[in-house]
Coordinates of C-alpha atoms in Angstrom, one line a residue:
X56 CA 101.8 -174.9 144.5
X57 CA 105.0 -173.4 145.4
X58 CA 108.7 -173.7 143.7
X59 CA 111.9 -173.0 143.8
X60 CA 114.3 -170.5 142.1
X61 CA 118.0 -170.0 142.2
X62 CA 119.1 -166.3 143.4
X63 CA 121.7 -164.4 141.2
X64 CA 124.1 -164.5 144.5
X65 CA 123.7 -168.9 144.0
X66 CA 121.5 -169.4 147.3
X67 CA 118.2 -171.2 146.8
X68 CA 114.3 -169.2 147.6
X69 CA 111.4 -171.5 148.3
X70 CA 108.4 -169.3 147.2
X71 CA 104.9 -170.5 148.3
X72 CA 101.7 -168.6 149.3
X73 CA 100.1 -169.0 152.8
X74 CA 96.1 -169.7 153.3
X75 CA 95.5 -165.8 153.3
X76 CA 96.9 -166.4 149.7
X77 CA 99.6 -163.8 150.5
X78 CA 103.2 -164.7 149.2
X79 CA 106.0 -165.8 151.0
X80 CA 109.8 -166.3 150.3
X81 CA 112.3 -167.8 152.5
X82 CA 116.1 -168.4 151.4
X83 CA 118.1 -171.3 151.7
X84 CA 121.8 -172.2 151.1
X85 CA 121.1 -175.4 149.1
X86 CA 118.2 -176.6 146.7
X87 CA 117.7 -179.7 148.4
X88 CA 116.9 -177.3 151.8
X89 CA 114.8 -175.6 150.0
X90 CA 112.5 -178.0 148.7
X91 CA 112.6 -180.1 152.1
X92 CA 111.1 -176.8 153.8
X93 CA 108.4 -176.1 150.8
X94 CA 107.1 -179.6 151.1
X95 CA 107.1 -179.0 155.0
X96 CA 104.7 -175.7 154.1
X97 CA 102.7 -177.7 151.3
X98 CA 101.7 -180.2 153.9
X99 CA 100.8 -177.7 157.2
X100 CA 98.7 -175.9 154.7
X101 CA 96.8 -179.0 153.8
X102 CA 96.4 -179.6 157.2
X103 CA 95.5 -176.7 158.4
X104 CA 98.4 -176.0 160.9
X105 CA 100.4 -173.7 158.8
X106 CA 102.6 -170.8 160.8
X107 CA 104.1 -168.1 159.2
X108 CA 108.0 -168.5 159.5
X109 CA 108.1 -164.3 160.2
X110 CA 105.4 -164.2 162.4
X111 CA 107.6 -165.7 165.4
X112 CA 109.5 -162.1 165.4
X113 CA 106.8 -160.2 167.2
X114 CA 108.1 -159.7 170.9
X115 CA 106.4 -161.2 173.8
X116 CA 105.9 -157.6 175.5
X117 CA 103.7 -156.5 172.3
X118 CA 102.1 -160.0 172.5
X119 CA 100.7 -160.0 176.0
X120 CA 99.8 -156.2 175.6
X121 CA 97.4 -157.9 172.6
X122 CA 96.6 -160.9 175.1
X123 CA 95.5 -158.7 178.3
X124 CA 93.1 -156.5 175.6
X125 CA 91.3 -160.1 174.8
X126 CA 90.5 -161.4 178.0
X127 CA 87.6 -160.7 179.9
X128 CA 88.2 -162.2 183.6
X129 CA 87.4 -161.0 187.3
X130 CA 88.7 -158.2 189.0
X131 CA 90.7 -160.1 191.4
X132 CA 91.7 -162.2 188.5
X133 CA 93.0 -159.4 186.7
X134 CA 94.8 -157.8 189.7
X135 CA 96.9 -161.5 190.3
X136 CA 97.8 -161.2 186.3
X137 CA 99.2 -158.0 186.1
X138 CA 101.3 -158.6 189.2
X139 CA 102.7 -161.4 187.9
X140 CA 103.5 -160.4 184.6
X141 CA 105.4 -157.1 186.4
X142 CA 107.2 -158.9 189.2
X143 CA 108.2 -162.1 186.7
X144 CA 107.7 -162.5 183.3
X145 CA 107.7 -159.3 181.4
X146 CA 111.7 -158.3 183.3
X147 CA 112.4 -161.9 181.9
X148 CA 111.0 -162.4 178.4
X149 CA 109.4 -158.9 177.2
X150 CA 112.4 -158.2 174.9
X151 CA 112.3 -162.0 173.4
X152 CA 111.0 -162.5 170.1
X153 CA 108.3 -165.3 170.5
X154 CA 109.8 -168.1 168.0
X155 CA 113.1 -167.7 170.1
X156 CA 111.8 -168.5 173.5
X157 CA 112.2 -172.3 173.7
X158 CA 112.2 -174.9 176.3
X159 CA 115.9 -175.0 177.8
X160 CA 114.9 -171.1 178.1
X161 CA 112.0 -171.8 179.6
X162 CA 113.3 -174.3 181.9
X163 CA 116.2 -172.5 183.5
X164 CA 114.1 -169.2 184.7
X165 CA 112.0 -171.9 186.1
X166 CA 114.5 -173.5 187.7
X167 CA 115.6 -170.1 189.4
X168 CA 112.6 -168.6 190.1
X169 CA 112.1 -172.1 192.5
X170 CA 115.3 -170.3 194.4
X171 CA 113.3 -167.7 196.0
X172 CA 109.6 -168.6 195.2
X173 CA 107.5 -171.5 196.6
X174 CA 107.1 -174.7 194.2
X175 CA 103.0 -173.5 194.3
X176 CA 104.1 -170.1 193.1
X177 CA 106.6 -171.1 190.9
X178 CA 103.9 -173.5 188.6
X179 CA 101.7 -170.4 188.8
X180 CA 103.9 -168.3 186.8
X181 CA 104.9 -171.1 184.6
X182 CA 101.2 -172.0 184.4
X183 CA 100.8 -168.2 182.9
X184 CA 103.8 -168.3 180.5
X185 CA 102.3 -171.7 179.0
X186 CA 98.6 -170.3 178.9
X187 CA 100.3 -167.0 176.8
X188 CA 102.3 -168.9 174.4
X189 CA 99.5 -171.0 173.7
X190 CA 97.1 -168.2 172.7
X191 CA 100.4 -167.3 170.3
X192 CA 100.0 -171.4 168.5
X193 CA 96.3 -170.3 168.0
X194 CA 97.4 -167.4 166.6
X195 CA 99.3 -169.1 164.5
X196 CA 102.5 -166.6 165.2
X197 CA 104.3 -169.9 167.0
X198 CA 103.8 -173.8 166.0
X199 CA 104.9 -175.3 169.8
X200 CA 104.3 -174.3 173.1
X201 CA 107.9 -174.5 175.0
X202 CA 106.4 -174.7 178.4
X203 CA 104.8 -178.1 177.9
X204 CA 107.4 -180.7 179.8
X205 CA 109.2 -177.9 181.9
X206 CA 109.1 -179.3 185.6
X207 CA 108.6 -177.2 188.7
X208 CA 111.4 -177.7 191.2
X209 CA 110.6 -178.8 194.5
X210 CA 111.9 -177.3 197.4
X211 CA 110.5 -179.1 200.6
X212 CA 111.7 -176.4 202.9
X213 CA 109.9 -173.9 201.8
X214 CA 107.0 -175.7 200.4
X215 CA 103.9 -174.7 202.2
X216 CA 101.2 -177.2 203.6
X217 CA 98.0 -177.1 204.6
X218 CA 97.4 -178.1 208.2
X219 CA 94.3 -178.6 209.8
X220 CA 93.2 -178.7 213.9
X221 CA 91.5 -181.3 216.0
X222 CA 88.0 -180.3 217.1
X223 CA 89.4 -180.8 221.3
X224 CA 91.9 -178.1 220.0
X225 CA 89.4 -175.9 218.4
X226 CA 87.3 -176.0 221.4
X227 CA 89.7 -176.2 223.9
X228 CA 92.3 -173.8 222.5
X229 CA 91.9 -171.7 220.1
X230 CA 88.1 -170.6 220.1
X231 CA 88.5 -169.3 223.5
X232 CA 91.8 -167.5 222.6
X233 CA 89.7 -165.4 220.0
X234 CA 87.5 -162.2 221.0
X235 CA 84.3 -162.8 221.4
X236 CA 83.1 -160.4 219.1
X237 CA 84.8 -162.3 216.2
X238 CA 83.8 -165.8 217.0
X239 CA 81.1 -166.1 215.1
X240 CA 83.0 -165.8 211.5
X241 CA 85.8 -167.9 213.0
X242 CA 82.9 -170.8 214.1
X243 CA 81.6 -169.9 210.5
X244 CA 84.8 -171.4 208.7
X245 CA 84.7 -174.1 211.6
X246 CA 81.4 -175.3 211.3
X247 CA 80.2 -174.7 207.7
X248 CA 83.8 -175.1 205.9
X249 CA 82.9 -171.4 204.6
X250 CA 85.6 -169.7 202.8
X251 CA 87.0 -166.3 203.6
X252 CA 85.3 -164.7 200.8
X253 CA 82.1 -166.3 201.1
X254 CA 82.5 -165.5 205.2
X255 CA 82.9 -161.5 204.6
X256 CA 80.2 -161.6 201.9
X257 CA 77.3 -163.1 204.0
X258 CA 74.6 -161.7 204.5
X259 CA 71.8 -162.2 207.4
X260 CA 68.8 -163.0 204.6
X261 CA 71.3 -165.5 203.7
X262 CA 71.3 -167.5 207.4
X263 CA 68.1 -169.6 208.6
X264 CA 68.9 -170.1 212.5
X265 CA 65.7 -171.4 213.0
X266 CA 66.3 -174.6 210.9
X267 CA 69.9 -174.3 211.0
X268 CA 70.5 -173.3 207.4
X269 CA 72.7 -171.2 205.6
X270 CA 72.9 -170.5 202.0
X271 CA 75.9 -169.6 200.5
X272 CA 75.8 -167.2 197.1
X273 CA 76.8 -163.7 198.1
X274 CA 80.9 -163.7 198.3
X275 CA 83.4 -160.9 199.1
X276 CA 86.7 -160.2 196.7
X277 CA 89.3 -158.1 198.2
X278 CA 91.3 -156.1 195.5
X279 CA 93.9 -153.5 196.5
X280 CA 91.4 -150.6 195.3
X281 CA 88.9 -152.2 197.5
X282 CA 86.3 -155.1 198.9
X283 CA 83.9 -155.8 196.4
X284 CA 80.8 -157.8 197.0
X285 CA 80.0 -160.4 193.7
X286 CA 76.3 -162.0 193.7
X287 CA 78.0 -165.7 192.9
X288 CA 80.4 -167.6 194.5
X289 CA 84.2 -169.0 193.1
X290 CA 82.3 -171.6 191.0
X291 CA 79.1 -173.5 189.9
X292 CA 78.8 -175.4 192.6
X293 CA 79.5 -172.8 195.0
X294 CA 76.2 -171.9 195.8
X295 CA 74.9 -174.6 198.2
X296 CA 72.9 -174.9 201.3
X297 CA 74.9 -175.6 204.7
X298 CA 73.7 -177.1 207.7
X299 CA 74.5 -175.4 210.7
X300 CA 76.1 -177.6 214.3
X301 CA 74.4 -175.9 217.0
X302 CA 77.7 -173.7 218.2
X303 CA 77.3 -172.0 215.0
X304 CA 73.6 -171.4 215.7
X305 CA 74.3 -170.4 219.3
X306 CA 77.8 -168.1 218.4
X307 CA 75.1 -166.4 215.0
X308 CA 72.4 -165.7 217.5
X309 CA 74.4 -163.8 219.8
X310 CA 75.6 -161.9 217.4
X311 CA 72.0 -161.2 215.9
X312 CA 71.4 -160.0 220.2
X313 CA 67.2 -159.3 220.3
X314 CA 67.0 -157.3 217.4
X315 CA 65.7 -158.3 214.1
X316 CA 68.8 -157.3 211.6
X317 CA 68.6 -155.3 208.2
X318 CA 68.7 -159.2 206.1
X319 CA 70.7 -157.4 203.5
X320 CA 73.1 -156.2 206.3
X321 CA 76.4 -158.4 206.3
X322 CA 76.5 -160.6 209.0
X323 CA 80.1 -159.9 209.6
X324 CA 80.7 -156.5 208.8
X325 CA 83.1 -154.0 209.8
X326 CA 82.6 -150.9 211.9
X327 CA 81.4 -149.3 208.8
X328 CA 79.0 -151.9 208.0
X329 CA 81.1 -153.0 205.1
X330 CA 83.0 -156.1 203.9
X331 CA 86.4 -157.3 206.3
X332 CA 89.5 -157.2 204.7
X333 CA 90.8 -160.3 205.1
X334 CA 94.5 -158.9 205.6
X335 CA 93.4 -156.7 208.3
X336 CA 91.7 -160.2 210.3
X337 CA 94.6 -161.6 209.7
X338 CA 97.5 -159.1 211.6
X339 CA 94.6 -157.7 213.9
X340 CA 92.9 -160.7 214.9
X341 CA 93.8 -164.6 213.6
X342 CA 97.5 -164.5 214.2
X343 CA 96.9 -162.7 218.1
X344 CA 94.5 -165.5 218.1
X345 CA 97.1 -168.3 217.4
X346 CA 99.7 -166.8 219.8
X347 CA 97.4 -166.9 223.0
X348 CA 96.1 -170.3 222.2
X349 CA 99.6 -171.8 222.5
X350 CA 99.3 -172.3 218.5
X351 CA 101.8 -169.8 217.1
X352 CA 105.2 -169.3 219.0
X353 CA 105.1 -169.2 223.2
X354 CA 104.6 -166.7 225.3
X355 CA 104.8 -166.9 229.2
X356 CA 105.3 -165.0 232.2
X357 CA 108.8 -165.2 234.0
X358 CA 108.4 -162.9 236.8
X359 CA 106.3 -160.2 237.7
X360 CA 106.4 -157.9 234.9
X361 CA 108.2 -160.3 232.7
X362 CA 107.1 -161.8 229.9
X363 CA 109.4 -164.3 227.7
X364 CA 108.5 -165.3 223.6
X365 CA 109.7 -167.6 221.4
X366 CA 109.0 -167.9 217.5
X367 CA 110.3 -170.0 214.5
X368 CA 111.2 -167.2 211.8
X369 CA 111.7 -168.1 207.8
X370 CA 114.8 -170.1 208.0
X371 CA 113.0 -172.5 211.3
X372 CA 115.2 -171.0 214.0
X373 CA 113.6 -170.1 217.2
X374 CA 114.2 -167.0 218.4
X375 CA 113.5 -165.0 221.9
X376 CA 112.8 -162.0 223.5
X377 CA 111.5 -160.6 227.1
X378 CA 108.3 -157.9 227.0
X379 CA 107.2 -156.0 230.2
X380 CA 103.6 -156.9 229.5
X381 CA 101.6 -159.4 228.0
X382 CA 100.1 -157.6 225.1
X383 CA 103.7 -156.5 223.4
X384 CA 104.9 -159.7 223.6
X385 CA 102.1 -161.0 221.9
X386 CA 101.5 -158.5 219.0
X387 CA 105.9 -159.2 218.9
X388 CA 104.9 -162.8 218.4
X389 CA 102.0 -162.3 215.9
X390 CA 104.4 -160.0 213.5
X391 CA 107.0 -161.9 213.6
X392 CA 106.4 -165.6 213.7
X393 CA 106.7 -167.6 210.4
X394 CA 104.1 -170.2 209.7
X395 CA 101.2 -170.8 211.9
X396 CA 97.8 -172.2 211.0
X397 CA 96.0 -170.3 208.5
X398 CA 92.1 -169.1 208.6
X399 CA 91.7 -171.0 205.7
X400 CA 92.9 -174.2 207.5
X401 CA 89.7 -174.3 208.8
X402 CA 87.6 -175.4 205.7
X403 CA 90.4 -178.1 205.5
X404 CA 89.9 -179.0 209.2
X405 CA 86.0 -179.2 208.9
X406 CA 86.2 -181.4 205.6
X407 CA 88.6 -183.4 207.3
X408 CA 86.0 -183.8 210.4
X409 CA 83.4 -184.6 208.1
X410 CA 85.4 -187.7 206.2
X411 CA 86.9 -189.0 208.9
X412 CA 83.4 -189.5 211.0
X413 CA 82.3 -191.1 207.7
X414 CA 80.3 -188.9 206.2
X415 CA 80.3 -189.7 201.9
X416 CA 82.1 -188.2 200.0
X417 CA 79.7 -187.1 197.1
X418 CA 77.9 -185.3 200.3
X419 CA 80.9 -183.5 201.6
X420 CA 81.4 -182.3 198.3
X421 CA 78.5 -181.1 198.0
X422 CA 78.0 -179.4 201.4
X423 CA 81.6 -177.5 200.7
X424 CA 81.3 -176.2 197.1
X425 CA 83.5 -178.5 195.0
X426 CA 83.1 -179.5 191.8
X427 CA 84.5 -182.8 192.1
X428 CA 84.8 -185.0 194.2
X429 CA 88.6 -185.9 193.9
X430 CA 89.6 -182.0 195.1
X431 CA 87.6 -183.1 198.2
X432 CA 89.8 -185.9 198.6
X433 CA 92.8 -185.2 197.2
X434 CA 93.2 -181.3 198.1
X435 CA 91.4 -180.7 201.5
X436 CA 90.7 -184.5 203.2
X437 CA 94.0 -184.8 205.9
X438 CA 95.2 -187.8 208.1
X439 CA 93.5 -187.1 211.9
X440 CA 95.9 -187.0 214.8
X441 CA 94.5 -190.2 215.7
X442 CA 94.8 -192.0 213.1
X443 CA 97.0 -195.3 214.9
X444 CA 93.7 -195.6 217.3
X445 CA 91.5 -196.0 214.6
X446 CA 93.0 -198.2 212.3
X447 CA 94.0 -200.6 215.6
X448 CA 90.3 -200.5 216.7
X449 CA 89.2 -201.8 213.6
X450 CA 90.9 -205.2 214.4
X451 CA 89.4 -205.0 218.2
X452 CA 86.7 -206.8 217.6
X453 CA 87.4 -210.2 219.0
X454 CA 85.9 -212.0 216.6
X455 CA 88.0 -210.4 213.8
X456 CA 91.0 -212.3 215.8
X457 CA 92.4 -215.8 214.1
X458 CA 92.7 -218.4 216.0
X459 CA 93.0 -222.7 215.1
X460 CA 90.3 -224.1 215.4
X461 CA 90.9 -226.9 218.6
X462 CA 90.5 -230.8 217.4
X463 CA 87.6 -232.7 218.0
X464 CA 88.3 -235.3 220.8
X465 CA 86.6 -239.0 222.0
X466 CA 84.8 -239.3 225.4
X467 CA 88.1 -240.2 227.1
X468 CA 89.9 -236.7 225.8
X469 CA 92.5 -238.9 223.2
X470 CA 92.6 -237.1 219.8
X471 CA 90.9 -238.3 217.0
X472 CA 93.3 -238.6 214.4
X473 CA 92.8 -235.7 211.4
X474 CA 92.9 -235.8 207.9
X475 CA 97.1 -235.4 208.0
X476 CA 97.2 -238.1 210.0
X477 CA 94.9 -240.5 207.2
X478 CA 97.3 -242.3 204.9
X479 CA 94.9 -244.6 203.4
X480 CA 92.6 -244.2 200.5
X481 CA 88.9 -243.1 200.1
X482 CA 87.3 -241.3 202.4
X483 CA 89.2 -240.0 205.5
X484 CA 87.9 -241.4 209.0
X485 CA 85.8 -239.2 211.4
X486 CA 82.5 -238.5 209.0
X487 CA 85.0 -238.2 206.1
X488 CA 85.3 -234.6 205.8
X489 CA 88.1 -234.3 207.7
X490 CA 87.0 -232.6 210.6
X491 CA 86.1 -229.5 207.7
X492 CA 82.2 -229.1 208.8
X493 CA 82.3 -225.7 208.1
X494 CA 79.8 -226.1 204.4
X495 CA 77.2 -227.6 203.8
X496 CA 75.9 -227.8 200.5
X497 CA 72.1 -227.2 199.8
X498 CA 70.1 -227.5 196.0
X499 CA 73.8 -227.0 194.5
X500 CA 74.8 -223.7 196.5
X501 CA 77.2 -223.5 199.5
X502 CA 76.2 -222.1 202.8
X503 CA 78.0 -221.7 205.6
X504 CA 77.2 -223.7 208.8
X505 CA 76.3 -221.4 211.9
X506 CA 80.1 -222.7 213.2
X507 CA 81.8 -221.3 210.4
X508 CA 79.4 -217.7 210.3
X509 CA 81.8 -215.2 211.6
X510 CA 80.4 -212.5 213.7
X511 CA 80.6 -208.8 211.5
X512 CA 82.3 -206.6 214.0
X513 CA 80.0 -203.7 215.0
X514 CA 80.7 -200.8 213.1
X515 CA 82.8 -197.8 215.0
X516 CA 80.6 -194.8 215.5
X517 CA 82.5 -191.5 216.2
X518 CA 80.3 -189.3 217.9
X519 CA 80.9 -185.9 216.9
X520 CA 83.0 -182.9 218.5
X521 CA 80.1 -181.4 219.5
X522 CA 78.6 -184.0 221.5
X523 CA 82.0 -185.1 223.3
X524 CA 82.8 -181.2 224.1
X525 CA 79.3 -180.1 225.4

């Protein structure tokens, strides 16, 4: 039990001892204070929630030097912590003691960090600051966590989406725009939804073309010291079998050529025979890829020796400039452009494929690595391009069309007179039904009439890309 004694300079100490049985002292102007905070204490330590009132002192820069030495995550994990603990949080809150960072704090660097930051990146860092002051409540050094409640900004400008391409536009523009030496890894993402990782990590034991198979388990994780191959994928349900379309089959076999290769040999290597970096794809091949296909800025021939580009930059301004050949203007194009589909649009893309031709869900979820089912929907399933012409060939079916149904007439085409037109009591004339012959009753259950049995509209089958485009 603790108490309460009077100090010879007339202020109030409330003396208790914590559950390490430790003493503790805090001073307080008046009695009344005093014995309102003890009986606070009292109760957290029967509950089991007590916090030290000192042990909110300890700065947050000694605190998530204590945090980083406790975790054990991935490489590439690690890599994205320390970066944004250097560019973010520690210049911001290293100095603060922990019990003083509260939520107005916390809600105003949020609010400027969405000034120059994406709303995505924004809720990353604040997703960090809450997952450190959390570890500090179960440390008991902090009894809230001032993150929860804080709301990410938006900012629609420069919010990025995912966008995804029609299969006529992936066959038609852009997978002829790429060299043909890189298809195969670009058909990969395509065709199988494979991400980039699990792309630059595959090997050839891993890829059945004779049953059109391919197993994903092997991934690639690019780190600035360097690509590093991992036995098992982003999650769980990462490792999965994929079937194959046949332009996958056809683009793997020709990169396979007659030999047999090494089936511990990547499948899309670099010259060395290691991993891709995906940043290096990215400036050297995916963006020149985008510009030629018409997908990524413009760039046409004026005149003989003339070559005229256009480009959105950051701010969505277009801006121009005139090349002597193709090429510069082109690699100008690829460097400078803002925006643009990205490689991993393509996993979006083919999940989109996949639910739109009506494909289940719990099997595109499956076939794509996700753990549950509402990412698939949610996060990567996007409205098609023709989306108006589906939903209006739903209601084509003439049968689905309403129409009155025409009154029954005598012999001598004069109207029989309906059920309005029957003032009288008891049973209306014409059979009295009313002209309603559409049920007919049988051992106590309704069944419709073959008059009133609608005829179900056939159901619309979408033939895949690969079929319309060979």
């Amino acid at each position: 039990m603790g108490f309460v004694s009077k100090t010879p300079a007339g202020t109030y100490r409330a003396n208790w001892r914590d559950s390490a049985d430790r003493q503790k002292a805090k001073t307080f102007r008046t009695k009344k204070e005093a014995n309102a905070f003890l009986a606070e204490v009292e109760g957290a330590l029967n509950r089991g929630t007590y916090v030290d009132p000192h042990a909110g002192r300890m700065r947050f820069g000694e605190f998530v030097t204590r945090w980083l030495a406790g975790r054990s995550v991935e490489a590439r994990t690690a890599e994205r912590t320390q970066s944004m603990l250097r560019a973010h949080l520690l210049p911001q809150w290293a100095d603060w003691p922990l019990a003083k960072i509260d939520y107005l704090a916390v809600q105003e660097w949020v609010t400027n960090l969405g000034r120059t930051l994406a709303p995505s990146t924004t809720a990353k860092h604040l997703g960090m600051l809450s997952m450190i002051m959390q570890t500090a409540i179960r440390a008991r050094l902090i009894a809230v966590n001032p993150c929860e409640g804080v709301r990410v900004p938006r900012n629609r400008a420069r919010e990025a989406r995912a966008g995804t391409i029609s299969r006529e536009a992936f066959f038609g523009r852009l997978l002829p725009a790429v060299p043909a030496e890189h298809r195969a890894i670009v058909c990969a993402a395509a065709g199988a939804g494979l991400r980039w990782g699990e792309c630059a990590g595959l090997p050839w034991e891993a890829v059945d073309l004779d049953r059109g198979l391919l197993h994903v388990a092997q991934v690639a994780v690019e780190t600035h010291g360097g690509v590093l191959l991992r036995a098992y994928p982003k999650t769980r349900a990462g490792v999965r079998t994929v079937p194959m379309p046949p332009f996958l089959v056809d683009e793997l076999r020709r990169r396979c050529g007659a030999a047999v290769p090494d089936a511990r040999a990547l499948v899309f290597a670099d010259r060395d025979g290691g991993p891709q970096r995906r940043s290096n794809f990215r400036r050297r091949v995916w963006l020149p890829s985008l510009v030629r296909a018409g997908l990524l800025g413009r760039v046409a021939e004026v005149a003989p020796g003339r070559w005229a580009a256009s480009w959105p930059d950051r701010d969505g301004r277009e801006q121009r400039a005139e090349f002597a050949d193709e090429a510069a203007a082109v690699a100008h194009v690829a460097a400078s452009a803002f925006g643009g589909l990205r490689f991993h649009d393509l996993r979006h893309s083919y999940i989109t494929w996949l639910v739109t031709d009506g494909v289940p869900v719990n099997v595109v979820r499956r076939v794509v690595g996700h753990e549950k089912a509402s990412t698939t929907l949610n996060r990567y399933t996007h409205t098609p391009d023709d989306y108006a012409d589906r939903v209006r060939l739903t209601f084509a079916d003439d049968s689905l069309t309403f129409r009155p149904a025409p009154r029954l007439t005598d012999p001598g085409n004069t109207a029989l007179p309906g059920p309005e037109a029957h003032s009288g009591k008891g049973r209306p004339p014409s059979g009295g039904d009313g002209g309603r012959r559409e049920v007919r009753l049988r051992g106590g259950r309704a069944e419709p009439t073959q008059r009133s049995r609608g005829v179900q509209p056939p159901r619309v089958c979408c033939r895949t890309a690969y079929e319309r485009l060979s």
